[in-house]
Protein backbone atom coordinates (compact mmCIF):
# COMPACT_ATOMS: atom_id res chain seq x y z
CA UNK A 1 0.00 0.00 0.00
CA UNK A 2 2.81 2.36 0.94
CA UNK A 3 4.51 1.64 -2.37
CA UNK A 4 1.24 2.39 -4.19
CA UNK A 5 1.00 5.82 -2.49
CA UNK A 6 4.58 6.62 -3.41
CA UNK A 7 3.94 5.71 -7.04
CA UNK A 8 0.74 7.79 -7.12
CA UNK A 9 2.52 10.79 -5.58
CA UNK A 10 5.37 10.43 -8.07
CA UNK A 11 2.92 10.33 -10.98
CA UNK A 12 1.21 13.58 -9.92
CA UNK A 13 4.56 15.24 -9.27
CA UNK A 14 5.72 14.40 -12.79
CA UNK A 15 2.38 15.61 -14.17
CA UNK A 16 2.69 18.97 -12.39
CA UNK A 17 6.25 19.44 -13.60
CA UNK A 18 5.13 18.65 -17.14
CA UNK A 19 2.27 21.17 -16.96
CA UNK A 20 4.48 23.98 -15.68
CA UNK A 21 7.17 23.14 -18.23
CA UNK A 22 4.61 23.42 -21.02
CA UNK A 23 3.43 26.74 -19.63
CA UNK A 24 6.97 28.07 -19.76
CA UNK A 25 7.44 26.87 -23.34
CA UNK A 26 4.11 28.17 -24.66
CA UNK A 27 4.41 31.86 -23.84
CA UNK A 28 2.81 34.75 -25.66
CA UNK A 29 3.94 38.27 -26.44
CA UNK A 30 2.81 41.41 -28.24
CA UNK A 31 3.86 43.21 -31.39
CA UNK A 32 2.79 46.82 -31.96
CA UNK A 33 3.03 48.27 -35.46
CA UNK A 34 3.49 52.03 -35.42
CA UNK A 35 2.41 53.52 -38.76
CA UNK A 36 4.43 56.62 -39.61
CA UNK A 37 4.81 58.77 -42.72
CA UNK A 38 7.66 60.66 -44.32
CA UNK A 39 8.50 62.54 -47.51
CA UNK A 40 12.02 61.72 -48.67
CA UNK A 41 12.89 60.54 -45.19
CA UNK A 42 11.57 63.56 -43.28
CA UNK A 43 8.37 63.46 -41.17
CA UNK A 44 5.34 64.74 -43.07
CA UNK A 45 4.30 68.32 -42.34
CA UNK A 46 0.61 68.76 -43.10
CA UNK A 47 -0.53 71.58 -45.44
CA UNK A 48 2.98 72.83 -46.13
CA UNK A 49 3.55 73.60 -49.82
CA UNK A 50 7.20 72.55 -49.69
CA UNK A 51 7.72 69.14 -51.31
CA UNK A 52 9.03 68.66 -54.85
CA UNK A 53 7.75 65.94 -57.19
CA UNK A 54 9.78 64.41 -60.01
CA UNK A 55 7.22 65.87 -62.44
CA UNK A 56 8.31 69.38 -61.45
CA UNK A 57 5.54 70.41 -59.06
CA UNK A 58 5.80 71.76 -55.52
CA UNK A 59 3.14 70.01 -53.46
CA UNK A 60 1.64 69.71 -49.99
CA UNK A 61 0.00 66.85 -48.10
CA UNK A 62 -3.47 67.65 -46.74
CA UNK A 63 -5.11 64.25 -46.19
CA UNK A 64 -3.96 60.65 -46.07
CA UNK A 65 -6.10 57.59 -45.39
CA UNK A 66 -5.47 53.97 -46.34
CA UNK A 67 -6.33 50.37 -45.47
CA UNK A 68 -3.96 47.60 -44.39
CA UNK A 69 -5.32 44.04 -44.32
CA UNK A 70 -4.11 40.41 -44.23
CA UNK A 71 -1.39 41.39 -41.75
CA UNK A 72 0.89 38.43 -40.95
CA UNK A 73 4.06 37.96 -38.90
CA UNK A 74 6.44 35.24 -40.16
CA UNK A 75 8.92 33.28 -38.06
CA UNK A 76 12.20 31.56 -38.94
CA UNK A 77 10.66 28.07 -38.98
CA UNK A 78 8.05 28.75 -41.64
CA UNK A 79 5.27 29.49 -39.16
CA UNK A 80 3.13 32.60 -39.03
CA UNK A 81 0.73 34.62 -36.92
CA UNK A 82 -2.21 36.34 -38.64
CA UNK A 83 -3.91 39.51 -37.44
CA UNK A 84 -7.52 39.06 -38.52
CA UNK A 85 -8.67 42.68 -38.65
CA UNK A 86 -8.63 45.38 -41.32
CA UNK A 87 -6.97 48.61 -40.22
CA UNK A 88 -7.82 52.08 -41.56
CA UNK A 89 -5.02 54.59 -40.97
CA UNK A 90 -5.96 58.29 -40.94
CA UNK A 91 -3.08 60.73 -40.62
CA UNK A 92 -5.38 63.12 -38.74
CA UNK A 93 -6.51 60.52 -36.19
CA UNK A 94 -3.83 59.57 -33.63
CA UNK A 95 -5.90 56.60 -32.46
CA UNK A 96 -5.19 54.89 -35.80
CA UNK A 97 -1.42 55.21 -35.50
CA UNK A 98 -0.86 51.79 -33.92
CA UNK A 99 -1.90 48.22 -34.64
CA UNK A 100 -1.59 46.03 -31.55
CA UNK A 101 -1.07 42.33 -32.26
CA UNK A 102 -1.57 40.61 -28.92
CA UNK A 103 -1.28 36.95 -27.88
CA UNK A 104 1.43 36.17 -30.42
CA UNK A 105 3.04 32.78 -29.61
CA UNK A 106 6.70 33.02 -28.66
CA UNK A 107 9.16 32.49 -31.49
CA UNK A 108 11.82 34.11 -33.62
CA UNK A 109 10.22 36.41 -36.19
CA UNK A 110 11.88 37.68 -39.35
CA UNK A 111 9.35 39.49 -41.54
CA UNK A 112 5.97 41.16 -41.85
CA UNK A 113 3.55 40.85 -44.76
CA UNK A 114 0.28 42.63 -45.49
CA UNK A 115 -2.06 43.77 -48.23
CA UNK A 116 -2.07 47.46 -49.01
CA UNK A 117 -5.76 47.93 -49.67
CA UNK A 118 -8.33 45.14 -49.68
CA UNK A 119 -8.41 41.86 -51.58
CA UNK A 120 -11.38 40.43 -53.51
CA UNK A 121 -12.90 38.75 -50.45
CA UNK A 122 -13.22 42.05 -48.59
CA UNK A 123 -13.46 44.67 -51.32
CA UNK A 124 -17.16 44.33 -52.03
CA UNK A 125 -20.07 46.59 -51.21
CA UNK A 126 -20.75 46.13 -47.51
CA UNK A 127 -17.57 44.12 -47.04
CA UNK A 128 -16.56 46.24 -44.03
CA UNK A 129 -18.45 47.38 -40.96
CA UNK A 130 -20.90 50.17 -41.70
CA UNK A 131 -18.99 52.90 -39.82
CA UNK A 132 -18.80 56.51 -40.94
CA UNK A 133 -15.06 56.01 -41.52
CA UNK A 134 -15.65 53.11 -43.90
CA UNK A 135 -18.60 54.80 -45.58
CA UNK A 136 -16.37 57.78 -46.36
CA UNK A 137 -13.93 55.39 -48.08
CA UNK A 138 -16.53 53.82 -50.40
CA UNK A 139 -15.58 53.67 -54.09
CA UNK A 140 -18.16 55.72 -56.04
CA UNK A 141 -17.48 54.66 -59.63
CA UNK A 142 -20.43 52.86 -61.34
CA UNK A 143 -19.55 49.33 -62.39
CA UNK A 144 -16.95 48.88 -59.67
CA UNK A 145 -17.54 48.22 -56.00
CA UNK A 146 -15.96 48.25 -52.57
CA UNK A 147 -13.73 50.93 -51.12
CA UNK A 148 -10.84 53.26 -51.78
CA UNK A 149 -7.57 51.64 -50.79
CA UNK A 150 -5.97 55.03 -50.30
CA UNK A 151 -6.86 58.72 -50.34
CA UNK A 152 -3.66 60.77 -50.66
CA UNK A 153 -4.70 64.39 -51.21
CA UNK A 154 -3.19 67.85 -51.21
CA UNK A 155 -2.38 70.89 -53.30
CA UNK A 156 0.32 71.64 -55.84
CA UNK A 157 1.86 74.56 -57.69
CA UNK A 158 1.65 73.49 -61.32
CA UNK A 159 5.22 73.65 -62.66
CA UNK A 160 5.87 76.32 -60.00
CA UNK A 161 3.98 78.94 -62.02
CA UNK A 162 1.95 80.18 -59.05
CA UNK A 163 -1.22 78.31 -60.07
CA UNK A 164 -2.34 76.31 -57.01
CA UNK A 165 -4.49 73.28 -57.74
CA UNK A 166 -5.77 70.30 -55.79
CA UNK A 167 -4.69 66.72 -56.43
CA UNK A 168 -6.32 63.42 -55.43
CA UNK A 169 -4.20 60.29 -55.55
CA UNK A 170 -6.90 57.66 -55.00
CA UNK A 171 -6.32 53.93 -55.40
CA UNK A 172 -8.87 51.14 -55.64
CA UNK A 173 -10.46 48.59 -57.96
CA UNK A 174 -10.99 49.98 -61.47
CA UNK A 175 -12.71 48.30 -64.41
CA UNK A 176 -12.58 44.94 -62.67
CA UNK A 177 -8.89 45.22 -61.80
CA UNK A 178 -8.32 44.88 -58.06
CA UNK A 179 -5.04 46.87 -57.85
CA UNK A 180 -4.25 45.99 -54.24
CA UNK A 181 -0.58 45.49 -53.37
CA UNK A 182 0.88 42.55 -51.43
CA UNK A 183 3.86 43.79 -49.43
CA UNK A 184 6.56 41.88 -47.51
CA UNK A 185 9.11 43.72 -45.39
CA UNK A 186 11.94 41.78 -43.69
CA UNK A 187 13.57 42.78 -40.43
CA UNK A 188 16.38 41.53 -38.20
CA UNK A 189 15.41 38.50 -36.12
CA UNK A 190 13.16 39.29 -33.17
CA UNK A 191 13.08 36.79 -30.32
CA UNK A 192 9.61 37.02 -28.82
CA UNK A 193 9.82 35.58 -25.31
CA UNK A 194 6.60 36.62 -23.56
CA UNK A 195 7.60 40.26 -24.07
CA UNK A 196 6.54 43.22 -26.23
CA UNK A 197 8.10 44.76 -29.34
CA UNK A 198 7.45 47.95 -31.31
CA UNK A 199 7.92 47.95 -35.10
CA UNK A 200 8.12 51.34 -36.84
CA UNK A 201 6.50 50.75 -40.24
CA UNK A 202 7.02 53.80 -42.42
CA UNK A 203 5.33 54.97 -45.62
CA UNK A 204 7.39 57.42 -47.69
CA UNK A 205 4.82 59.39 -49.71
CA UNK A 206 7.42 60.59 -52.19
CA UNK A 207 7.83 57.01 -53.42
CA UNK A 208 4.26 57.03 -54.75
CA UNK A 209 5.22 59.82 -57.14
CA UNK A 210 8.52 58.77 -58.66
CA UNK A 211 9.78 55.21 -58.22
CA UNK A 212 9.93 53.59 -60.72
CA UNK A 213 7.30 55.70 -62.51
CA UNK A 214 7.03 59.48 -62.47
CA UNK A 215 3.45 60.24 -61.44
CA UNK A 216 2.28 63.63 -62.71
CA UNK A 217 -0.75 65.19 -61.01
CA UNK A 218 -1.66 66.98 -64.28
CA UNK A 219 -1.83 63.82 -66.39
CA UNK A 220 -3.65 61.69 -63.82
CA UNK A 221 -6.57 63.82 -62.71
CA UNK A 222 -9.39 61.32 -63.43
CA UNK A 223 -7.57 58.61 -61.58
CA UNK A 224 -10.47 56.52 -60.31
CA UNK A 225 -11.55 55.65 -63.86
CA UNK A 226 -8.02 55.32 -65.22
CA UNK A 227 -6.50 51.85 -64.96
CA UNK A 228 -3.21 53.06 -66.45
CA UNK A 229 -2.83 55.50 -63.55
CA UNK A 230 -3.70 52.75 -61.07
CA UNK A 231 -1.02 50.51 -62.56
CA UNK A 232 1.61 53.27 -62.22
CA UNK A 233 0.77 53.60 -58.54
CA UNK A 234 0.68 49.85 -57.99
CA UNK A 235 4.22 49.56 -59.37
CA UNK A 236 5.42 52.51 -57.29
CA UNK A 237 3.84 51.01 -54.17
CA UNK A 238 6.48 48.27 -54.06
CA UNK A 239 9.01 50.65 -52.46
CA UNK A 240 6.70 52.81 -50.36
CA UNK A 241 6.95 50.83 -47.10
CA UNK A 242 10.01 50.12 -44.98
CA UNK A 243 10.77 49.25 -41.38
CA UNK A 244 12.72 52.06 -39.74
CA UNK A 245 13.29 50.51 -36.33
CA UNK A 246 12.43 47.57 -34.09
CA UNK A 247 12.57 48.05 -30.33
CA UNK A 248 11.65 46.04 -27.27
CA UNK A 249 9.08 47.83 -25.11
CSV table of C-alpha atoms in Angstrom, one decimal, residues 115-213:
chain,number,residue,atom,x,y,z
A,115,UNK,CA,-2.1,43.8,-48.2
A,116,UNK,CA,-2.1,47.5,-49.0
A,117,UNK,CA,-5.8,47.9,-49.7
A,118,UNK,CA,-8.3,45.1,-49.7
A,119,UNK,CA,-8.4,41.9,-51.6
A,120,UNK,CA,-11.4,40.4,-53.5
A,121,UNK,CA,-12.9,38.7,-50.5
A,122,UNK,CA,-13.2,42.1,-48.6
A,123,UNK,CA,-13.5,44.7,-51.3
A,124,UNK,CA,-17.2,44.3,-52.0
A,125,UNK,CA,-20.1,46.6,-51.2
A,126,UNK,CA,-20.8,46.1,-47.5
A,127,UNK,CA,-17.6,44.1,-47.0
A,128,UNK,CA,-16.6,46.2,-44.0
A,129,UNK,CA,-18.4,47.4,-41.0
A,130,UNK,CA,-20.9,50.2,-41.7
A,131,UNK,CA,-19.0,52.9,-39.8
A,132,UNK,CA,-18.8,56.5,-40.9
A,133,UNK,CA,-15.1,56.0,-41.5
A,134,UNK,CA,-15.6,53.1,-43.9
A,135,UNK,CA,-18.6,54.8,-45.6
A,136,UNK,CA,-16.4,57.8,-46.4
A,137,UNK,CA,-13.9,55.4,-48.1
A,138,UNK,CA,-16.5,53.8,-50.4
A,139,UNK,CA,-15.6,53.7,-54.1
A,140,UNK,CA,-18.2,55.7,-56.0
A,141,UNK,CA,-17.5,54.7,-59.6
A,142,UNK,CA,-20.4,52.9,-61.3
A,143,UNK,CA,-19.6,49.3,-62.4
A,144,UNK,CA,-17.0,48.9,-59.7
A,145,UNK,CA,-17.5,48.2,-56.0
A,146,UNK,CA,-16.0,48.3,-52.6
A,147,UNK,CA,-13.7,50.9,-51.1
A,148,UNK,CA,-10.8,53.3,-51.8
A,149,UNK,CA,-7.6,51.6,-50.8
A,150,UNK,CA,-6.0,55.0,-50.3
A,151,UNK,CA,-6.9,58.7,-50.3
A,152,UNK,CA,-3.7,60.8,-50.7
A,153,UNK,CA,-4.7,64.4,-51.2
A,154,UNK,CA,-3.2,67.8,-51.2
A,155,UNK,CA,-2.4,70.9,-53.3
A,156,UNK,CA,0.3,71.6,-55.8
A,157,UNK,CA,1.9,74.6,-57.7
A,158,UNK,CA,1.7,73.5,-61.3
A,159,UNK,CA,5.2,73.7,-62.7
A,160,UNK,CA,5.9,76.3,-60.0
A,161,UNK,CA,4.0,78.9,-62.0
A,162,UNK,CA,1.9,80.2,-59.0
A,163,UNK,CA,-1.2,78.3,-60.1
A,164,UNK,CA,-2.3,76.3,-57.0
A,165,UNK,CA,-4.5,73.3,-57.7
A,166,UNK,CA,-5.8,70.3,-55.8
A,167,UNK,CA,-4.7,66.7,-56.4
A,168,UNK,CA,-6.3,63.4,-55.4
A,169,UNK,CA,-4.2,60.3,-55.6
A,170,UNK,CA,-6.9,57.7,-55.0
A,171,UNK,CA,-6.3,53.9,-55.4
A,172,UNK,CA,-8.9,51.1,-55.6
A,173,UNK,CA,-10.5,48.6,-58.0
A,174,UNK,CA,-11.0,50.0,-61.5
A,175,UNK,CA,-12.7,48.3,-64.4
A,176,UNK,CA,-12.6,44.9,-62.7
A,177,UNK,CA,-8.9,45.2,-61.8
A,178,UNK,CA,-8.3,44.9,-58.1
A,179,UNK,CA,-5.0,46.9,-57.8
A,180,UNK,CA,-4.3,46.0,-54.2
A,181,UNK,CA,-0.6,45.5,-53.4
A,182,UNK,CA,0.9,42.6,-51.4
A,183,UNK,CA,3.9,43.8,-49.4
A,184,UNK,CA,6.6,41.9,-47.5
A,185,UNK,CA,9.1,43.7,-45.4
A,186,UNK,CA,11.9,41.8,-43.7
A,187,UNK,CA,13.6,42.8,-40.4
A,188,UNK,CA,16.4,41.5,-38.2
A,189,UNK,CA,15.4,38.5,-36.1
A,190,UNK,CA,13.2,39.3,-33.2
A,191,UNK,CA,13.1,36.8,-30.3
A,192,UNK,CA,9.6,37.0,-28.8
A,193,UNK,CA,9.8,35.6,-25.3
A,194,UNK,CA,6.6,36.6,-23.6
A,195,UNK,CA,7.6,40.3,-24.1
A,196,UNK,CA,6.5,43.2,-26.2
A,197,UNK,CA,8.1,44.8,-29.3
A,198,UNK,CA,7.4,47.9,-31.3
A,199,UNK,CA,7.9,47.9,-35.1
A,200,UNK,CA,8.1,51.3,-36.8
A,201,UNK,CA,6.5,50.8,-40.2
A,202,UNK,CA,7.0,53.8,-42.4
A,203,UNK,CA,5.3,55.0,-45.6
A,204,UNK,CA,7.4,57.4,-47.7
A,205,UNK,CA,4.8,59.4,-49.7
A,206,UNK,CA,7.4,60.6,-52.2
A,207,UNK,CA,7.8,57.0,-53.4
A,208,UNK,CA,4.3,57.0,-54.8
A,209,UNK,CA,5.2,59.8,-57.1
A,210,UNK,CA,8.5,58.8,-58.7
A,211,UNK,CA,9.8,55.2,-58.2
A,212,UNK,CA,9.9,53.6,-60.7
A,213,UNK,CA,7.3,55.7,-62.5
